[in-house]
Structure formats: structure tokens, C-alpha cells
């Protein structure tokens, strides 16, 4: 008696399942927003601040299980931009320094 095996999907279908579009995890976005907002207080606040705000907003929109972390990332991103604005106005130039 011969055993029947389940039909296998073609190789192209199997690889497509592994390499298909990957969606970002909202929890990872919330944590990343928090970390980028925190680091942005020290360096690259013009870049990291808006990125933290966007990632935090996306995480909240995708119903993260860490909404506090996402909100804190948004707040830190806004704080990055406030610190940048304060340092720029104190120095009267876009190239601010702490010395």
C-alpha cells in the first residue's frame, strides 16, 4: 500500500511566504520611539525628534500594548525639538554648541 502525502507548494510560493512584506511590530515601534527620543536629547535632535514623534504616533495608531512608552516617545521627540529651538535661539545660529 502506498502512502499519500500532502501536495507541496511550489518552491516559489514557499520562499514568498518567508520573504514577503514584513510589518513593524507596534510594540517595537513604541520602544524605538522612546529610545530615539531619549538619545535625541543629547545628539541629532533635529533628526531623532521627528522620527520619535512619527514612530510613537504609528505605534499608538496600530494599538500597541505599550501606549505609555509610545506617548513618552512622542513627548521626548517634542522635547528634542524644544531643546534644539532653545539652543539655537541662545546661540543665534543653527550650529549650536554647549561651549
XYZ file of N, CA and C in Angstrom:
297
model
N 0.836 -1.164 0.000
C 0.000 0.000 0.000
C 0.890 1.240 0.000
N 0.553 2.183 -0.823
C 1.344 3.415 -0.896
C 0.701 4.491 -0.054
N 1.560 5.260 0.573
C 1.062 6.364 1.381
C 0.955 7.607 0.522
N -0.085 8.328 0.746
C -0.259 9.578 0.015
C 0.226 10.725 0.896
N 1.014 11.563 0.333
C 1.497 12.732 1.066
C 0.752 13.965 0.587
N 0.724 14.922 1.436
C 0.048 16.170 1.088
C 0.833 16.854 -0.026
N 0.145 17.460 -0.964
C 0.859 18.146 -2.048
C 1.648 19.329 -1.494
N 2.854 19.454 -1.980
C 3.731 20.535 -1.537
C 3.532 21.745 -2.442
N 3.654 22.896 -1.836
C 3.563 24.131 -2.614
C 4.835 24.273 -3.437
N 4.731 24.897 -4.578
C 5.940 25.115 -5.378
C 6.964 25.926 -4.584
N 8.221 25.780 -4.972
C 9.309 26.441 -4.244
C 9.124 27.950 -4.221
N 8.595 28.516 -5.290
C 8.409 29.969 -5.328
C 7.426 30.421 -4.258
N 6.368 29.652 -4.022
C 5.388 30.016 -3.001
C 5.979 29.918 -1.600
N 6.820 28.910 -1.377
C 7.417 28.761 -0.047
C 8.367 29.901 0.255
N 9.145 30.340 -0.718
C 10.074 31.435 -0.455
C 9.333 32.753 -0.319
N 8.255 32.922 -1.035
C 7.482 34.151 -0.931
C 6.896 34.293 0.465
N 6.501 33.186 1.072
C 5.937 33.241 2.412
C 6.983 33.691 3.428
N 8.231 33.327 3.218
C 9.284 33.720 4.151
C 9.789 35.127 3.905
N 9.778 35.566 2.665
C 10.353 36.866 2.354
C 9.305 37.896 1.984
N 8.065 37.663 2.323
C 7.000 38.590 1.997
C 7.129 39.882 2.784
N 6.181 40.788 2.602
C 6.276 42.062 3.292
C 6.193 41.874 4.812
N 7.067 42.552 5.492
C 7.093 42.462 6.953
C 6.545 43.757 7.521
N 5.656 43.624 8.470
C 5.065 44.782 9.099
C 5.739 45.002 10.443
N 5.997 46.248 10.756
C 6.652 46.563 12.010
C 5.722 46.275 13.179
N 6.292 45.729 14.198
C 5.560 45.432 15.416
C 5.298 46.742 16.150
N 4.053 47.029 16.526
C 3.766 48.295 17.209
C 4.507 48.426 18.545
N 4.729 47.312 19.237
C 5.465 47.384 20.496
C 6.918 47.777 20.252
N 7.500 47.256 19.190
C 8.874 47.618 18.845
C 8.952 49.079 18.427
N 7.927 49.561 17.732
C 7.912 50.972 17.355
C 7.815 51.867 18.577
N 7.026 51.458 19.576
C 6.894 52.255 20.797
C 8.219 52.337 21.540
N 8.904 51.217 21.658
C 10.194 51.199 22.356
C 11.230 51.991 21.566
N 11.225 51.857 20.238
C 12.169 52.593 19.406
C 11.922 54.093 19.503
N 10.666 54.503 19.535
C 10.345 55.924 19.684
C 10.892 56.451 21.006
N 10.728 55.678 22.065
C 11.239 56.092 23.377
C 12.757 56.235 23.358
N 13.449 55.250 22.814
C 14.919 55.268 22.799
C 15.427 56.410 21.920
N 14.842 56.587 20.738
C 15.284 57.663 19.858
C 15.003 59.035 20.465
N 13.886 59.174 21.141
C 13.584 60.442 21.805
C 14.559 60.731 22.925
N 14.938 59.705 23.652
C 15.888 59.870 24.749
C 17.277 60.217 24.225
N 17.737 59.511 23.213
C 19.053 59.783 22.627
C 19.048 61.148 21.937
N 17.907 61.515 21.370
C 17.804 62.788 20.666
C 17.958 63.995 21.569
N 17.778 63.826 22.870
C 18.012 64.942 23.778
C 19.488 65.324 23.809
N 20.356 64.388 23.478
C 21.798 64.635 23.524
C 22.401 64.919 22.159
N 22.011 64.175 21.142
C 22.604 64.317 19.811
C 21.523 64.223 18.740
N 21.762 64.868 17.623
C 20.902 64.783 16.429
C 19.423 65.019 16.723
N 19.126 66.016 17.559
C 17.721 66.218 17.920
C 16.875 66.692 16.745
N 17.467 67.277 15.724
C 16.693 67.689 14.560
C 16.183 66.491 13.777
N 16.912 65.383 13.799
C 16.523 64.177 13.063
C 15.753 63.217 13.967
N 16.291 62.938 15.153
C 15.705 61.919 16.018
C 14.388 62.358 16.653
N 14.216 63.650 16.869
C 12.969 64.147 17.456
C 11.754 63.842 16.601
N 11.746 64.283 15.333
C 10.597 63.972 14.484
C 10.396 62.476 14.242
N 11.498 61.721 14.149
C 11.365 60.274 13.957
C 10.683 59.645 15.171
N 11.042 60.099 16.370
C 10.407 59.576 17.579
C 8.923 59.918 17.617
N 8.571 61.121 17.193
C 7.157 61.525 17.170
C 6.375 60.666 16.185
N 6.922 60.441 15.010
C 6.230 59.650 13.980
C 6.088 58.197 14.435
N 7.167 57.601 14.939
C 7.086 56.203 15.378
C 6.128 56.030 16.553
N 6.148 56.956 17.490
C 5.211 56.882 18.610
C 3.768 56.991 18.155
N 3.518 57.884 17.202
C 2.159 58.038 16.674
C 1.702 56.791 15.919
N 2.609 56.225 15.123
C 2.265 54.998 14.404
C 1.987 53.845 15.368
N 2.769 53.762 16.434
C 2.563 52.698 17.413
C 1.209 52.847 18.091
N 0.834 54.071 18.425
C -0.486 54.282 19.029
C -1.600 53.978 18.034
N -1.386 54.340 16.779
C -2.387 54.068 15.747
C -2.579 52.584 15.482
N -1.514 51.807 15.685
C -1.598 50.359 15.469
C -1.912 49.599 16.750
N -2.361 50.297 17.758
C -2.817 49.701 19.021
C -1.727 48.886 19.714
N -0.647 49.568 20.091
C 0.425 48.911 20.812
C -0.029 48.514 22.207
N 0.618 47.511 22.758
C 0.313 47.122 24.141
C 1.127 47.961 25.117
N 1.948 48.871 24.593
C 2.760 49.770 25.411
C 2.422 51.232 25.070
N 1.208 51.665 25.326
C 0.856 53.036 24.941
C 1.609 54.087 25.750
N 1.959 53.775 26.981
C 2.725 54.728 27.778
C 4.093 54.973 27.192
N 4.729 53.918 26.718
C 6.051 54.049 26.102
C 5.948 54.845 24.809
N 4.886 54.634 24.045
C 4.700 55.382 22.799
C 4.460 56.863 23.088
N 3.631 57.160 24.084
C 3.375 58.557 24.448
C 4.631 59.235 24.972
N 5.417 58.493 25.740
C 6.672 59.043 26.238
C 7.643 59.300 25.085
N 7.657 58.432 24.080
C 8.477 58.667 22.893
C 8.058 59.922 22.151
N 6.745 60.144 22.044
C 6.243 61.359 21.403
C 6.653 62.587 22.213
N 6.489 62.510 23.525
C 6.851 63.643 24.386
C 8.346 63.943 24.315
N 9.170 62.901 24.310
C 10.614 63.115 24.212
C 11.001 63.659 22.843
N 10.308 63.238 21.799
C 10.568 63.777 20.462
C 10.244 65.260 20.388
N 9.137 65.657 21.001
C 8.786 67.077 21.047
C 9.804 67.830 21.903
N 10.234 67.223 23.003
C 11.252 67.848 23.858
C 12.564 68.020 23.101
N 12.898 67.078 22.218
C 14.101 67.221 21.388
C 14.040 68.502 20.560
N 12.887 68.732 19.958
C 12.738 69.913 19.117
C 12.726 71.194 19.950
N 12.170 71.128 21.148
C 12.171 72.291 22.040
C 13.598 72.608 22.482
N 14.365 71.585 22.842
C 15.764 71.793 23.232
C 16.546 72.373 22.066
N 16.323 71.856 20.863
C 17.001 72.386 19.686
C 16.654 73.860 19.488
N 15.372 74.191 19.579
C 14.950 75.580 19.395
C 15.562 76.485 20.460
N 15.613 76.014 21.686
C 16.184 76.807 22.769
C 17.679 77.039 22.552
N 18.407 75.987 22.172
C 19.844 76.129 21.946
C 20.151 76.991 20.731
N 19.332 76.891 19.699
C 19.552 77.697 18.501
C 19.289 79.169 18.797
N 18.237 79.465 19.524
C 17.950 80.873 19.836
C 18.968 81.438 20.822
N 19.505 80.624 21.684
C 20.513 81.106 22.623
C 21.816 81.427 21.898
N 22.097 80.713 20.806
C 23.345 80.885 20.068
C 23.169 81.766 18.825
N 21.922 82.024 18.425
C 21.588 82.784 17.223
C 22.170 82.184 15.952
N 22.324 80.885 15.910
C 22.801 80.207 14.714
C 22.305 78.754 14.759
N 22.257 78.102 13.588
C 21.826 76.700 13.537
C 22.911 75.759 14.009
N 24.134 76.208 14.099
C 25.218 75.347 14.569
C 25.485 75.646 16.043
N 24.716 75.080 16.892
C 24.834 75.364 18.318
C 25.917 74.482 18.948
N 26.422 74.969 20.047
C 27.389 74.194 20.833
C 27.195 74.544 22.296
N 27.666 73.680 23.146
C 27.475 73.892 24.579
C 28.615 74.691 25.216
N 29.597 75.096 24.425
C 30.721 75.859 24.984
C 30.544 77.325 24.835
